Amino acid sequence: MTTGLLLTLAALAVVDSTSFGTLGIPVYLLLAAERSPVTRLLVYLGTVAVFYFLVGVMLMLGLSTVMENFGDALHSRTAYWVQLALGVALFVLSFRFDPKRRKKLGKPERRFEPQPGGPRAMIVLGLTAGLLEVATMVPYLAAIGIMTTSDLPVMQWVPLLATYVLIMIVPPLVLLALRGVVLGWLDPKLERLRTWMIKHSAAAVSWALAIVGFLLARDAAFHLFFR
């Protein structure tokens, strides 16, 4: 396990922490009408964290099986060229999510405003958010792929995966703690953050694709040209 690997995983986790499911929905829950959002937010974040962790474990075990059968092929120069091409493709694809380009194409803006409820509703909301994002959580899938190709033993990738998931939910927990201390000062700023996230959601997707594409391309280029 290298420092470069840890920094790459940390960077991907930070990108994941800014997704709509891990930051946007918690902001909505914090600004809901009820006076105490603590319980519902913690239930929601706990559901999201457990969902992501279990999906990660299943993916790691599945990819580990693939690595046992095709490990040599996946570490070949051909495989790294494919990874480099994928990284470049994701980076180029990020430009297609530019809000200005979407506006030129005349596509309507998509908005999603979750409705707060009790613990059961928050579990359902967390699972729904996870299922909706599972096909598009590119940073998380990239992190799983990097950990798998690094040939980490179970005793290393399990705590790494758990740490990754915890980093993902740190921002809303920080906001929750701050709100408990400076309620009147923070709420207007959260409202502006919610408005900003709605306005720039497409740009966030674009940045996520660009960052993940860069990290994949960088990792492949290192193995192809610098090892």
CSV table of C-alpha atoms in Angstrom, one decimal:
chain,number,residue,atom,x,y,z
A,1,MET,CA,0.0,0.0,0.0
A,2,THR,CA,1.6,3.2,-1.2
A,3,THR,CA,1.1,6.9,-0.3
A,4,GLY,CA,0.0,7.5,-3.9
A,5,LEU,CA,-2.7,4.9,-3.6
A,6,LEU,CA,-4.0,6.4,-0.3
A,7,LEU,CA,-4.0,9.9,-1.8
A,8,THR,CA,-5.8,8.8,-4.9
A,9,LEU,CA,-8.5,7.0,-2.9
A,10,ALA,CA,-8.9,10.0,-0.6
A,11,ALA,CA,-9.3,12.3,-3.6
A,12,LEU,CA,-12.0,10.0,-5.1
A,13,ALA,CA,-13.8,9.9,-1.7
A,14,VAL,CA,-13.8,13.7,-1.5
A,15,VAL,CA,-15.3,13.8,-5.1
A,16,ASP,CA,-18.0,11.3,-4.0
A,17,SER,CA,-18.8,13.3,-0.9
A,18,THR,CA,-20.1,16.1,-3.1
A,19,SER,CA,-22.6,14.1,-5.0
A,20,PHE,CA,-26.4,14.8,-4.7
A,21,GLY,CA,-26.9,11.7,-2.5
A,22,THR,CA,-24.2,12.5,0.0
A,23,LEU,CA,-24.4,16.3,0.2
A,24,GLY,CA,-27.5,17.6,-1.7
A,25,ILE,CA,-30.1,15.5,0.0
A,26,PRO,CA,-28.6,16.1,3.5
A,27,VAL,CA,-28.7,19.8,2.9
A,28,TYR,CA,-32.5,19.5,2.1
A,29,LEU,CA,-33.0,17.5,5.3
A,30,LEU,CA,-31.2,20.0,7.4
A,31,LEU,CA,-33.4,22.8,6.0
A,32,ALA,CA,-36.7,20.8,6.4
A,33,ALA,CA,-39.4,22.4,8.5
A,34,GLU,CA,-39.0,20.1,11.5
A,35,ARG,CA,-37.0,21.5,14.4
A,36,SER,CA,-34.7,18.6,15.0
A,37,PRO,CA,-33.2,17.0,11.8
A,38,VAL,CA,-30.5,15.1,13.7
A,39,THR,CA,-32.2,11.7,13.9
A,40,ARG,CA,-33.5,11.6,10.3
A,41,LEU,CA,-30.1,12.8,8.9
A,42,LEU,CA,-28.1,10.3,10.9
A,43,VAL,CA,-30.5,7.5,9.8
A,44,TYR,CA,-30.2,8.6,6.2
A,45,LEU,CA,-26.4,8.9,6.2
A,46,GLY,CA,-26.1,5.6,8.0
A,47,THR,CA,-28.2,3.9,5.3
A,48,VAL,CA,-26.2,5.5,2.5
A,49,ALA,CA,-22.9,4.5,4.2
A,50,VAL,CA,-23.9,0.9,4.8
A,51,PHE,CA,-25.3,0.6,1.2
A,52,TYR,CA,-22.1,1.9,-0.3
A,53,PHE,CA,-19.9,-0.3,1.9
A,54,LEU,CA,-21.9,-3.5,1.1
A,55,VAL,CA,-21.9,-2.7,-2.6
A,56,GLY,CA,-18.1,-2.1,-2.4
A,57,VAL,CA,-17.6,-5.4,-0.6
A,58,MET,CA,-19.6,-7.3,-3.3
A,59,LEU,CA,-17.7,-5.6,-6.0
A,60,MET,CA,-14.3,-6.2,-4.4
A,61,LEU,CA,-15.1,-9.9,-4.0
A,62,GLY,CA,-16.4,-10.2,-7.5
A,63,LEU,CA,-13.4,-8.3,-9.0
A,64,SER,CA,-11.0,-10.3,-6.8
A,65,THR,CA,-12.4,-13.5,-8.5
A,66,VAL,CA,-11.8,-11.9,-11.9
A,67,MET,CA,-8.2,-11.0,-10.8
A,68,GLU,CA,-7.5,-14.5,-9.8
A,69,ASN,CA,-8.4,-15.8,-13.2
A,70,PHE,CA,-7.2,-12.9,-15.3
A,71,GLY,CA,-4.8,-11.1,-13.1
A,72,ASP,CA,-1.8,-11.3,-15.5
A,73,ALA,CA,-3.9,-10.1,-18.4
A,74,LEU,CA,-5.2,-7.1,-16.4
A,75,HIS,CA,-1.7,-6.1,-15.4
A,76,SER,CA,-0.5,-6.3,-19.1
A,77,ARG,CA,0.4,-3.3,-21.2
A,78,THR,CA,-2.7,-3.8,-23.2
A,79,ALA,CA,-4.9,-3.6,-20.1
A,80,TYR,CA,-3.2,-0.3,-19.1
A,81,TRP,CA,-3.6,1.1,-22.6
A,82,VAL,CA,-7.3,0.3,-22.3
A,83,GLN,CA,-7.4,2.0,-18.9
A,84,LEU,CA,-5.6,5.0,-20.3
A,85,ALA,CA,-8.1,5.2,-23.2
A,86,LEU,CA,-11.0,4.9,-20.6
A,87,GLY,CA,-9.6,7.7,-18.5
A,88,VAL,CA,-9.1,10.0,-21.5
A,89,ALA,CA,-12.7,9.1,-22.7
A,90,LEU,CA,-14.2,10.0,-19.3
A,91,PHE,CA,-12.2,13.3,-19.3
A,92,VAL,CA,-13.5,14.1,-22.8
A,93,LEU,CA,-17.1,13.0,-21.9
A,94,SER,CA,-17.0,15.5,-19.0
A,95,PHE,CA,-17.2,18.4,-21.4
A,96,ARG,CA,-20.6,17.0,-22.7
A,97,PHE,CA,-22.1,17.7,-19.3
A,98,ASP,CA,-21.2,21.4,-19.4
A,99,PRO,CA,-24.4,23.3,-18.4
A,100,LYS,CA,-23.8,25.8,-21.3
A,101,ARG,CA,-23.8,22.9,-23.8
A,102,ARG,CA,-27.0,21.5,-22.2
A,103,LYS,CA,-28.6,24.8,-22.5
A,104,LYS,CA,-27.7,25.1,-26.2
A,105,LEU,CA,-29.3,21.7,-26.8
A,106,GLY,CA,-32.5,22.9,-25.2
A,107,LYS,CA,-32.7,20.2,-22.6
A,108,PRO,CA,-34.8,21.0,-19.5
A,109,GLU,CA,-33.1,21.2,-16.1
A,110,ARG,CA,-33.7,18.3,-13.8
A,111,ARG,CA,-34.6,18.9,-10.2
A,112,PHE,CA,-35.2,16.6,-7.3
A,113,GLU,CA,-36.5,17.7,-3.9
A,114,PRO,CA,-36.7,14.9,-1.3
A,115,GLN,CA,-39.4,14.9,1.3
A,116,PRO,CA,-38.3,14.4,4.9
A,117,GLY,CA,-40.1,11.8,7.1
A,118,GLY,CA,-39.5,9.3,9.9
A,119,PRO,CA,-36.7,6.8,10.3
A,120,ARG,CA,-38.3,4.3,8.0
A,121,ALA,CA,-38.8,7.0,5.3
A,122,MET,CA,-35.1,8.0,5.7
A,123,ILE,CA,-34.0,4.4,5.2
A,124,VAL,CA,-36.1,4.2,2.1
A,125,LEU,CA,-34.7,7.5,0.9
A,126,GLY,CA,-31.1,6.4,1.5
A,127,LEU,CA,-31.6,3.1,-0.3
A,128,THR,CA,-33.4,5.0,-3.2
A,129,ALA,CA,-30.6,7.5,-3.5
A,130,GLY,CA,-28.0,4.7,-3.4
A,131,LEU,CA,-29.8,2.7,-6.1
A,132,LEU,CA,-30.2,5.8,-8.3
A,133,GLU,CA,-26.6,6.7,-8.1
A,134,VAL,CA,-25.1,3.1,-8.2
A,135,ALA,CA,-24.8,3.2,-12.0
A,136,THR,CA,-23.3,6.7,-12.0
A,137,MET,CA,-20.9,6.6,-9.0
A,138,VAL,CA,-17.9,6.7,-11.2
A,139,PRO,CA,-15.4,7.8,-8.5
A,140,TYR,CA,-16.5,4.9,-6.3
A,141,LEU,CA,-16.2,2.3,-9.1
A,142,ALA,CA,-12.8,3.8,-10.0
A,143,ALA,CA,-11.7,3.4,-6.4
A,144,ILE,CA,-12.8,-0.2,-6.3
A,145,GLY,CA,-11.0,-0.9,-9.5
A,146,ILE,CA,-7.8,0.7,-8.2
A,147,MET,CA,-7.9,-1.3,-5.0
A,148,THR,CA,-8.5,-4.5,-6.8
A,149,THR,CA,-5.6,-4.0,-9.3
A,150,SER,CA,-3.4,-3.1,-6.4
A,151,ASP,CA,-3.7,-6.7,-5.1
A,152,LEU,CA,-4.6,-5.6,-1.6
A,153,PRO,CA,-5.4,-8.4,0.9
A,154,VAL,CA,-8.8,-8.4,2.7
A,155,MET,CA,-7.3,-7.1,5.9
A,156,GLN,CA,-6.2,-3.9,4.0
A,157,TRP,CA,-9.0,-3.2,1.6
A,158,VAL,CA,-11.8,-3.6,4.1
A,159,PRO,CA,-10.7,-0.8,6.4
A,160,LEU,CA,-9.8,1.3,3.3
A,161,LEU,CA,-13.3,0.8,2.0
A,162,ALA,CA,-14.8,1.7,5.3
A,163,THR,CA,-12.6,4.8,5.6
A,164,TYR,CA,-13.6,5.8,2.0
A,165,VAL,CA,-17.3,5.6,2.9
A,166,LEU,CA,-16.8,7.6,6.1
A,167,ILE,CA,-15.1,10.3,4.2
A,168,MET,CA,-18.1,10.5,1.9
A,169,ILE,CA,-20.4,11.4,4.7
A,170,VAL,CA,-18.1,13.7,6.6
A,171,PRO,CA,-19.3,17.0,5.0
A,172,PRO,CA,-23.0,16.7,6.0
A,173,LEU,CA,-21.9,15.6,9.5
A,174,VAL,CA,-19.8,18.7,9.8
A,175,LEU,CA,-22.7,20.8,8.6
A,176,LEU,CA,-24.9,19.2,11.2
A,177,ALA,CA,-22.4,19.9,14.0
A,178,LEU,CA,-22.0,23.6,12.8
A,179,ARG,CA,-25.8,24.0,12.6
A,180,GLY,CA,-26.1,23.0,16.2
A,181,VAL,CA,-23.7,25.7,17.2
A,182,VAL,CA,-24.6,28.6,14.8
A,183,LEU,CA,-28.1,27.9,13.6
A,184,GLY,CA,-29.1,31.4,12.6
A,185,TRP,CA,-25.8,32.1,10.9
A,186,LEU,CA,-25.6,28.8,9.0
A,187,ASP,CA,-29.2,28.3,7.6
A,188,PRO,CA,-29.1,31.2,5.1
A,189,LYS,CA,-25.8,29.8,3.8
A,190,LEU,CA,-27.2,26.3,3.5
A,191,GLU,CA,-30.2,27.7,1.6
A,192,ARG,CA,-27.7,29.4,-0.8
A,193,LEU,CA,-25.8,26.1,-1.0
A,194,ARG,CA,-29.0,24.2,-1.9
A,195,THR,CA,-29.8,26.8,-4.6
A,196,TRP,CA,-26.3,26.6,-5.9
A,197,MET,CA,-26.2,22.8,-6.1
A,198,ILE,CA,-29.5,22.8,-8.1
A,199,LYS,CA,-28.1,25.3,-10.5
A,200,HIS,CA,-24.7,23.6,-10.9
A,201,SER,CA,-25.6,19.9,-10.6
A,202,ALA,CA,-24.6,19.3,-14.2
A,203,ALA,CA,-21.3,21.0,-13.7
A,204,ALA,CA,-20.7,18.8,-10.6
A,205,VAL,CA,-21.2,15.7,-12.8
A,206,SER,CA,-18.8,17.2,-15.4
A,207,TRP,CA,-16.1,17.8,-12.8
A,208,ALA,CA,-16.6,14.3,-11.3
A,209,LEU,CA,-16.1,12.7,-14.7
A,210,ALA,CA,-13.1,14.9,-15.4
A,211,ILE,CA,-11.4,14.1,-12.1
A,212,VAL,CA,-12.0,10.4,-12.3
A,213,GLY,CA,-10.8,10.3,-15.9
A,214,PHE,CA,-7.6,12.1,-15.0
A,215,LEU,CA,-6.9,9.8,-12.1
A,216,LEU,CA,-7.4,6.7,-14.2
A,217,ALA,CA,-5.3,8.1,-17.0
A,218,ARG,CA,-2.6,9.1,-14.6
A,219,ASP,CA,-2.4,5.6,-13.0
A,220,ALA,CA,-2.3,3.9,-16.4
A,221,ALA,CA,0.4,6.4,-17.7
A,222,PHE,CA,2.5,5.7,-14.6
A,223,HIS,CA,2.5,1.9,-15.3
A,224,LEU,CA,3.0,2.4,-19.1
A,225,PHE,CA,5.7,5.1,-19.1
A,226,PHE,CA,7.4,5.4,-15.7
A,227,ARG,CA,7.8,1.8,-14.4
